[in-house]
Every structure is written in structure tokens, then in C-alpha cells.
């Protein structure tokens, strides 16, 4: 019982809080905050096949981007999304398509060739027609004719490519979550599509030709802005979508385009980086610490971003180099992400603050145009740990054959007494591919602030979270994206991997409710104390009254302060659990009425 011991100077529990064990949870409740959908979408009959994109209704979160996996014109796949999502938007060939109402958490189907009752939902309120991105959708950096380079340490999400030129600087220590494409059939198509984008923009009708050449410290509404010569952004420019996720912002610039140091372009009220275009007749140069959204296109000219810059969108050139210096770029690639929160007193009941280990996760999957998975980049951020025990963390991929894992890199395991890692990065002795992300939170994320653990007690300082990026390379043609079904991954905490500076043990795992343990789990823990597991009935890691010791929250989660029960911090948690997830399936979101902020750890605490 040592792990959740609470010092006396911590906050006392809210006297009005009903503890998690004080109400009835239905026996069949699975504690999931996600829904897994079988998706079937028939693509348009005409034209070359382009990737289908599935997003939330506002277009700000991508859940899928890909092709049919059988050579047909029908995309059949599996996606896992938050339970509270009741609408999904379909985008094809760079243009917004229908928004589909979900009537169950089982399946979604749509035929682009059939007019149906959902078609009216796709109509845009924007006065400007959508610009089709085509294959440029996949790129964050691209040049038709020019080198593409990075200097320093950058974090890039999206493909990088050129149809004529060198590509350099995207290896370690930088992070590239995407594919390098150089002078191949993909870049040939991207060249055609980028030229088409420029042509589409050229056909748009200007709605504002009177704006001064300097943008900034102002708010603009959707439209087509034309500047006769060079233009720039200084200060903070806000683009207001006015509630329309299809709102277009087009800036046609008759000369070079630049930004001042620390300039910002902020999107609000539904505005999307996909629908913002900066087209310059000349070079585009983003100064140091610029934060900008949209598709930046030089026609022709070089495109560059200075040190500390952040791009939510794309840097593109028809003829010129594209370059970064210690930057972060991203496009909204499909990902599967959320937060894992653990209690480590299992098989006993804990205090249900679910902060003994808090880990954010994000899976990005690289695949080809036949939907065959090539690699998986899994990013884990250790946000907090409120346990006195030294605990590790790992996960299995139950749908993958271990023989199809070529290599795993990026994990942080030093304890070779407790853990045995094979040459390809998988843990030895496992029938399913098992990856140990880290062996000891205390070692990986040391804290000198005092107290127990890190980032759970207000009386002590803040420790910067630690990010671990694990890259998994799969064998050729191992499995498709649908077969991978990444939403089925099985994460777990390993308790007591180190004790008083000496190696601990490997056998005590804590999993999500009804997720089976790995082969190295010590099954003697089943049935001890409050545990009511029954492997014969596929019942695992729950108590007799169906309480879990871990939860997987479908989005980023603000965890609870030490010694505070989750039911006190999140007002709708009880109703969600008692209804088997039917009501308040968005209980963890930022809705003010859903939470008691004084019981939630403030993540903006300074050191």
C-alpha cells in the first residue's frame, strides 16, 4: 500500500465529493471513451483515385487519410474516434464533401455518386469556392524545382519532397513524421497538383483590393485579398472563420511575402489552415519565431522559415528552395491520440485520482497507396506521476505478428535486469509484439522539486514533461491500416521496476479494464485483494463492483491533483459511469460546467 501514500500537507478531499466506489457502475460497462467504426465509402466514379480524408465536423482533427486497399473505388477501413463525436466530414480531392451523421457506434457508409439526405450539410457558407489540394494534401514541404533542406533540430509532420533537387537535413536529431519523396511518380503528380492550385487561386475573384501591404494586429473575415506588390505580416493577425469550417482566406501577393520576427497568424471560429492560402509572386521568408497558418506558395521563389518558427500548414514553391532552421511544421495528419491515467495499487483499490502515471500518446501511421502500413511513430509524453513506486510503461500491438516487426527504436530502457529487449527492440518472451517505452518514470523524468513524484502536488514545483518517440518499422506487406486497427493497442504500467535503487520485478502490470496482460505478467495477482479478474470470461483488471485501475481518455486529459477523487474534479464522471457511457460521454472536455478547476492540476505552472 506504499505507492499512493499521501503526505499530510496535501489538500483534503472535497467533503461534498461522492467517491468512485460509493455509486453503482453497471457490470457490463467497458470504461471506454472511444467508438470504433467500420467505414465504407464509395469514391467518385470519375478521375484518378485520390486519398479520402475523414475529419471531425469542423475539419480540425483528422481520423483517416487513405485509399482503397483492394484496387477498387471503395475505401473500407476501421477508425477509432471519441465517443462523443456524432458527425464526421468527408473530404475528397482537396474539396470538402458531405458531413455524415453517425447513428451508431458500429459503422459509417457513404457513396459520393449518390445524392442523399446529407448532401445539404456540405454546402459552404464561404463566398469563395474550395481550393482542391489534390496530392499536395500529404506534403508540408514541397518544391517543384529546388532543394528542400533543414538545418538544426526541427520537428516536421507531413511529407517532404521535390521533383528536382536535393533533400537534406531531415535525419536525427530532427524528427520527421512523414515520407521523403524525391523525383518519383508521387512528386510528378504533386507538381501537376501544385500548378493546378495556383491556377485555381488565380481564378478567384478579389473581394478586397484596398488592404495595405502590411497585415497584423487586426482581425480579417473570409475573402480574397489582393496586394499589388510585396506584402508582410507583423504583430498578430487573426483570421475569423465566423463559424464556417469551409471559410476561405486567400492572399494574392504581387511580390515577395515576409513576416516580422515573432509575427503570428491566429485562426478562430472554425477557420482552418487547409483553407488559408498565401500566394506570392516572389520569395517567401518567415522571420525567426514566426507562428503562421496556411499554405505558403512562392510562384516562383524560395520559401524559408527562421529559427523557432512554427508552421501549421505547408511551404511550397514552383521554382525555388524550401528551407527550415530549428522549426516545427505540421499538417493535420490522421492520428490516434489521447491520455492514459493509472492507479498503481492494483489489485487493491486505489484512491481514484488516476494520477499515479499520466501519459499522453499519439500514433501516426505511414502507409502506401494500397493502405499497407510501413511504419508507426508513437509519441509518448510523461505528464505526471503521483506514485512513490518506480513504475515503467509499455504496450502491445495485438493485431501484429512479432515476426513482421523489423525494428523498434527510441524507447528508454536501462534496467537490463528486469527487462530483456531483443535486437529488434521488442521485449523477449512475448507472443504479441510488446514494446517497453520506459522502465522507470523516476529515472526518465527526474524531479528535484520535493514531494512524491512529479506534477501532482501544488505545494511543490513543476517538472517539465518528457517526450519519448518510438518508431516501429514493419516488414513489407505485413498488414493494412484496417488490419492494424490501432485503436486496439494495449497499454500498461509495470509496477515496482526499481526498489530502493535496486532492480525490482517485471510481473505486476496494470491494464485498462478487460485488456488481457502480457505473457510476462504474474497471474498470481489475479483474485488478490479487490481484484475480480476472470481470464476464462475475459474479465481483467476490474474489481467486483466493476471499477478499473486505468482509463484511456480519447483526447488530452487534465489530470487530478494528488489526493483528490476524479468524481470530485469532473462533475459528470459519475453520470457517465452509471449510464454505461450513454450520457456525458464528453465528461473530460474543457466545458467549464464539467469540472472543478481547483481540483485539477494546472499545467501552466512555472518552475
Coordinates of N, CA and C in Angstrom, one line a residue, residues 214-353:
X214 N 0.8 45.7 -45.3 CA 1.2 45.1 -44.0 C 0.0 44.6 -43.3
X215 N 0.0 43.3 -43.0 CA -1.1 42.7 -42.2 C -0.6 42.5 -40.8
X216 N -1.6 42.7 -39.9 CA -1.2 42.4 -38.5 C -1.9 43.3 -37.5
X217 N -2.1 42.8 -36.3 CA -2.8 43.5 -35.2 C -4.2 43.8 -35.6
X218 N -4.9 42.9 -36.3 CA -6.2 43.1 -36.8 C -6.9 41.7 -37.0
X219 N -8.2 41.8 -37.2 CA -9.0 40.6 -37.5 C -9.6 40.7 -38.8
X220 N -9.4 39.6 -39.7 CA -10.0 39.6 -41.0 C -11.0 38.5 -41.1
X221 N -12.0 38.8 -42.0 CA -13.1 37.8 -42.3 C -12.7 37.1 -43.6
X222 N -13.4 36.1 -43.9 CA -13.1 35.3 -45.2 C -13.2 36.2 -46.4
X223 N -12.3 35.8 -47.4 CA -12.3 36.6 -48.6 C -11.1 36.4 -49.4
X224 N -11.0 37.1 -50.5 CA -9.8 37.1 -51.4 C -9.2 38.5 -51.3
X225 N -8.0 38.6 -50.8 CA -7.3 39.8 -50.6 C -6.2 39.9 -51.6
X226 N -6.1 41.0 -52.3 CA -5.1 41.2 -53.4 C -4.2 42.4 -53.0
X227 N -2.9 42.2 -53.1 CA -1.9 43.2 -52.9 C -1.1 43.3 -54.1
X228 N -1.0 44.6 -54.6 CA -0.3 44.7 -55.9 C 1.2 44.5 -55.9
X229 N 1.9 44.6 -54.8 CA 3.3 44.4 -54.7 C 3.6 43.5 -53.5
X230 N 4.7 43.7 -52.9 CA 5.2 42.9 -51.7 C 4.2 43.1 -50.6
X231 N 4.1 42.1 -49.7 CA 3.3 42.1 -48.5 C 4.0 41.5 -47.4
X232 N 3.5 41.8 -46.2 CA 4.1 41.2 -44.9 C 3.1 41.1 -43.8
X233 N 3.5 40.3 -42.8 CA 2.7 40.2 -41.6 C 3.5 40.6 -40.4
X234 N 3.0 41.5 -39.6 CA 3.7 41.9 -38.4 C 2.7 42.0 -37.2
X235 N 3.1 41.7 -36.0 CA 2.2 41.6 -34.9 C 1.3 40.3 -35.0
X236 N 0.1 40.4 -34.6 CA -0.8 39.2 -34.6 C -2.0 39.5 -35.5
X237 N -2.0 38.7 -36.5 CA -3.2 38.7 -37.5 C -4.1 37.6 -37.2
X238 N -5.4 37.9 -37.0 CA -6.4 36.9 -36.6 C -7.3 36.7 -37.8
X239 N -7.5 35.5 -38.2 CA -8.4 35.1 -39.3 C -9.7 34.5 -38.7
X240 N -10.8 35.1 -38.8 CA -12.0 34.7 -38.1 C -12.9 34.0 -39.1
X241 N -13.1 32.7 -38.9 CA -13.9 31.9 -39.8 C -15.4 32.1 -39.7
X242 N -15.8 32.8 -38.6 CA -17.2 33.2 -38.4 C -18.1 31.9 -38.3
X243 N -17.6 30.9 -37.8 CA -18.4 29.7 -37.6 C -18.4 28.8 -38.8
X244 N -17.7 29.1 -39.9 CA -17.8 28.3 -41.1 C -16.5 27.6 -41.3
X245 N -16.5 26.3 -41.2 CA -15.3 25.5 -41.3 C -14.8 25.4 -42.7
X246 N -15.6 25.9 -43.7 CA -15.2 25.9 -45.1 C -14.7 27.3 -45.5
X247 N -14.6 28.2 -44.6 CA -14.3 29.6 -44.9 C -12.9 29.7 -45.5
X248 N -12.8 30.4 -46.7 CA -11.5 30.5 -47.4 C -10.9 31.9 -47.1
X249 N -9.6 31.9 -46.9 CA -8.8 33.1 -46.8 C -7.7 33.0 -47.9
X250 N -7.8 33.9 -48.9 CA -6.8 33.8 -50.0 C -6.1 35.2 -50.1
X251 N -4.8 35.1 -50.1 CA -4.0 36.4 -50.2 C -3.1 36.3 -51.5
X252 N -3.5 37.1 -52.5 CA -2.8 37.1 -53.7 C -1.8 38.3 -53.7
X253 N -0.5 38.0 -53.7 CA 0.5 39.0 -53.4 C 1.4 39.2 -54.7
X254 N 1.5 40.4 -55.1 CA 2.2 40.7 -56.4 C 3.7 40.8 -56.3
X255 N 4.2 40.4 -55.1 CA 5.7 40.5 -54.9 C 6.1 39.5 -53.9
X256 N 7.1 39.8 -53.2 CA 7.6 38.9 -52.1 C 6.7 39.0 -50.9
X257 N 6.7 37.9 -50.1 CA 5.9 37.8 -48.9 C 6.9 37.6 -47.7
X258 N 6.8 38.4 -46.7 CA 7.7 38.2 -45.5 C 6.8 38.4 -44.2
X259 N 7.5 37.9 -43.1 CA 6.9 38.2 -41.8 C 8.0 38.8 -40.9
X260 N 7.5 39.6 -39.9 CA 8.4 40.2 -39.0 C 8.7 39.1 -37.9
X261 N 9.8 39.3 -37.2 CA 10.1 38.4 -36.1 C 8.9 38.3 -35.1
X262 N 8.6 37.1 -34.7 CA 7.5 36.8 -33.7 C 6.1 37.2 -34.2
X263 N 6.0 37.3 -35.5 CA 4.7 37.6 -36.1 C 3.8 36.3 -35.9
X264 N 2.5 36.5 -35.8 CA 1.6 35.4 -35.6 C 0.4 35.5 -36.5
X265 N -0.1 34.4 -37.0 CA -1.4 34.3 -37.7 C -2.2 33.3 -36.9
X266 N -3.3 33.8 -36.3 CA -4.2 33.0 -35.4 C -5.5 32.7 -36.1
X267 N -5.9 31.5 -36.0 CA -7.2 31.1 -36.6 C -8.3 30.9 -35.5
X268 N -9.5 31.5 -35.7 CA -10.5 31.4 -34.7 C -11.8 31.1 -35.4
X269 N -12.8 30.6 -34.6 CA -14.2 30.4 -35.0 C -14.3 29.6 -36.3
X270 N -13.6 28.4 -36.3 CA -13.8 27.5 -37.4 C -12.8 27.6 -38.5
X271 N -12.0 28.7 -38.6 CA -11.0 28.8 -39.6 C -10.0 27.7 -39.6
X272 N -9.7 27.2 -40.8 CA -8.8 26.0 -40.9 C -7.6 26.4 -41.7
X273 N -6.4 25.9 -41.3 CA -5.2 26.1 -42.1 C -5.3 25.6 -43.5
X274 N -6.1 24.5 -43.7 CA -6.3 23.9 -45.0 C -6.9 25.0 -46.0
X275 N -7.6 25.9 -45.5 CA -8.3 26.9 -46.4 C -7.7 28.3 -46.3
X276 N -6.4 28.4 -46.0 CA -5.7 29.7 -46.0 C -4.6 29.5 -47.0
X277 N -4.5 30.5 -47.9 CA -3.5 30.5 -49.0 C -2.8 31.8 -49.1
X278 N -1.5 31.7 -49.1 CA -0.6 32.9 -49.3 C 0.2 32.7 -50.6
X279 N -0.3 33.3 -51.7 CA 0.4 33.1 -53.0 C 1.1 34.3 -53.3
X280 N 2.5 34.2 -53.4 CA 3.3 35.3 -53.7 C 4.0 35.2 -55.0
X281 N 4.1 36.3 -55.7 CA 4.9 36.3 -57.0 C 6.3 36.7 -56.6
X282 N 7.0 35.8 -55.9 CA 8.4 36.1 -55.4 C 8.6 35.2 -54.2
X283 N 9.8 35.5 -53.6 CA 10.2 34.7 -52.4 C 9.3 34.9 -51.2
X284 N 9.3 33.9 -50.3 CA 8.5 34.0 -49.1 C 9.5 33.7 -47.9
X285 N 9.7 34.6 -47.0 CA 10.6 34.5 -45.9 C 10.0 34.7 -44.6
X286 N 9.9 33.7 -43.8 CA 9.3 33.8 -42.4 C 10.4 34.1 -41.4
X287 N 10.3 35.2 -40.7 CA 11.4 35.6 -39.8 C 11.4 34.7 -38.6
X288 N 12.4 34.8 -37.7 CA 12.5 34.0 -36.5 C 11.3 34.1 -35.6
X289 N 10.9 32.9 -35.1 CA 9.8 32.9 -34.1 C 8.5 33.2 -34.7
X290 N 8.4 33.2 -36.0 CA 7.1 33.4 -36.6 C 6.2 32.2 -36.4
X291 N 4.9 32.4 -36.1 CA 3.9 31.3 -36.0 C 2.8 31.6 -37.0
X292 N 2.7 30.8 -38.0 CA 1.8 31.1 -39.2 C 1.0 29.9 -39.6
X293 N -0.2 30.1 -40.1 CA -1.0 29.1 -40.6 C -1.3 29.3 -42.0
X294 N -1.5 28.2 -42.7 CA -1.9 28.2 -44.1 C -0.9 27.6 -45.1
X295 N -1.2 27.7 -46.4 CA -0.4 27.2 -47.4 C 0.4 28.4 -48.1
X296 N 1.7 28.4 -47.8 CA 2.5 29.5 -48.3 C 3.2 29.0 -49.6
X297 N 2.9 29.8 -50.7 CA 3.3 29.3 -52.1 C 4.1 30.5 -52.7
X298 N 5.3 30.1 -53.2 CA 6.1 31.1 -53.9 C 6.0 30.7 -55.4
X299 N 5.7 31.6 -56.3 CA 5.5 31.4 -57.7 C 6.1 32.5 -58.5
X300 N 7.4 32.4 -58.8 CA 8.4 31.4 -58.2 C 9.1 32.1 -57.1
X301 N 10.1 31.3 -56.5 CA 10.9 31.9 -55.4 C 11.2 30.9 -54.3
X302 N 12.1 31.2 -53.5 CA 12.4 30.4 -52.3 C 11.4 30.6 -51.2
X303 N 11.3 29.6 -50.4 CA 10.4 29.7 -49.2 C 11.3 29.3 -48.0
X304 N 11.3 30.1 -47.0 CA 12.2 29.8 -45.8 C 11.5 30.2 -44.5
X305 N 11.9 29.5 -43.4 CA 11.4 29.8 -42.1 C 12.5 29.9 -41.1
X306 N 12.6 31.0 -40.4 CA 13.8 31.2 -39.5 C 13.6 30.4 -38.2
X307 N 14.7 30.6 -37.3 CA 14.8 29.8 -36.1 C 13.6 30.0 -35.2
X308 N 13.1 28.9 -34.7 CA 12.0 28.9 -33.7 C 10.6 29.1 -34.4
X309 N 10.6 29.0 -35.7 CA 9.3 29.2 -36.4 C 8.3 28.0 -36.2
X310 N 7.0 28.3 -36.3 CA 6.0 27.3 -36.3 C 5.1 27.5 -37.4
X311 N 4.9 26.4 -38.2 CA 4.0 26.5 -39.4 C 2.9 25.4 -39.2
X312 N 1.7 25.9 -39.3 CA 0.5 25.0 -39.3 C 0.0 25.0 -40.7
X313 N 0.6 24.2 -41.6 CA 0.3 24.2 -43.0 C 1.4 23.7 -43.9
X314 N 1.6 24.4 -45.0 CA 2.6 24.0 -46.0 C 3.5 25.1 -46.5
X315 N 4.7 24.8 -46.8 CA 5.6 25.7 -47.5 C 5.9 25.1 -48.9
X316 N 5.5 25.8 -50.0 CA 5.5 25.2 -51.3 C 6.2 26.2 -52.3
X317 N 6.9 25.7 -53.3 CA 7.5 26.5 -54.3 C 7.4 25.9 -55.6
X318 N 7.0 26.7 -56.7 CA 7.1 26.2 -58.0 C 8.5 26.2 -58.6
X319 N 9.3 27.1 -58.1 CA 10.7 27.1 -58.6 C 11.5 27.8 -57.5
X320 N 12.2 27.1 -56.6 CA 12.9 27.7 -55.6 C 13.1 26.7 -54.4
X321 N 14.1 27.0 -53.6 CA 14.4 26.2 -52.4 C 13.4 26.4 -51.3
X322 N 13.2 25.3 -50.6 CA 12.4 25.4 -49.4 C 13.2 25.0 -48.2
X323 N 13.3 25.8 -47.1 CA 14.3 25.5 -46.1 C 13.7 25.9 -44.7
X324 N 14.2 25.2 -43.7 CA 13.8 25.4 -42.3 C 15.1 25.6 -41.5
X325 N 15.0 26.2 -40.3 CA 16.0 26.3 -39.3 C 15.4 26.2 -37.9
X326 N 15.6 25.0 -37.3 CA 15.1 24.8 -36.0 C 13.6 25.2 -35.8
X327 N 12.8 24.5 -36.6 CA 11.4 24.9 -36.7 C 10.5 23.7 -36.4
X328 N 9.2 24.0 -36.3 CA 8.2 23.0 -36.2 C 7.1 23.2 -37.2
X329 N 6.9 22.2 -38.0 CA 5.9 22.3 -39.1 C 4.9 21.2 -38.9
X330 N 3.7 21.4 -39.3 CA 2.7 20.3 -39.2 C 1.6 20.5 -40.2
X331 N 1.0 19.4 -40.7 CA -0.3 19.5 -41.3 C -1.1 18.5 -40.5
X332 N -2.4 18.6 -40.6 CA -3.3 17.8 -39.7 C -3.4 16.4 -40.3
X333 N -2.3 15.6 -40.1 CA -2.3 14.2 -40.5 C -3.2 13.4 -39.6
X334 N -3.7 12.3 -40.1 CA -4.5 11.4 -39.2 C -3.7 10.9 -38.1
X335 N -4.3 10.8 -36.9 CA -3.5 10.2 -35.8 C -4.6 9.6 -34.8
X336 N -4.0 8.8 -33.9 CA -4.8 8.2 -32.9 C -4.2 8.7 -31.6
X337 N -4.9 9.5 -30.8 CA -4.2 10.1 -29.6 C -5.1 10.1 -28.4
X338 N -4.6 10.4 -27.3 CA -5.3 10.5 -26.1 C -4.4 10.5 -24.9
X339 N -5.0 10.3 -23.7 CA -4.2 10.2 -22.5 C -4.5 9.0 -21.7
X340 N -3.5 8.4 -21.1 CA -3.6 7.2 -20.2 C -3.4 7.6 -18.8
X341 N -4.3 7.2 -17.9 CA -4.1 7.6 -16.5 C -4.3 6.4 -15.6
X342 N -3.4 6.2 -14.7 CA -3.3 4.9 -13.9 C -3.3 5.1 -12.4
X343 N -3.9 4.0 -11.8 CA -3.7 3.8 -10.3 C -2.8 2.6 -10.2
X344 N -1.8 2.7 -9.3 CA -0.9 1.6 -9.2 C -1.0 0.7 -8.0
X345 N -2.1 0.8 -7.2 CA -2.3 0.0 -6.0 C -2.9 -1.4 -6.4
X346 N -3.4 -1.5 -7.7 CA -4.0 -2.8 -8.1 C -3.0 -3.9 -7.6
X347 N -3.6 -5.0 -7.1 CA -5.0 -5.5 -7.1 C -5.9 -4.9 -6.0
X348 N -5.3 -4.0 -5.2 CA -6.2 -3.3 -4.2 C -6.8 -2.1 -4.9
X349 N -7.9 -1.5 -4.3 CA -8.4 -0.3 -4.8 C -7.5 0.9 -4.5
X350 N -7.3 1.8 -5.4 CA -6.6 3.0 -5.1 C -7.4 4.1 -4.6
X351 N -6.9 5.3 -4.7 CA -7.7 6.5 -4.2 C -8.5 7.1 -5.4
X352 N -8.3 6.6 -6.6 CA -9.0 7.0 -7.8 C -8.8 8.5 -8.1
X353 N -7.6 8.9 -7.9 CA -7.2 10.2 -8.5 C -6.6 10.0 -9.9

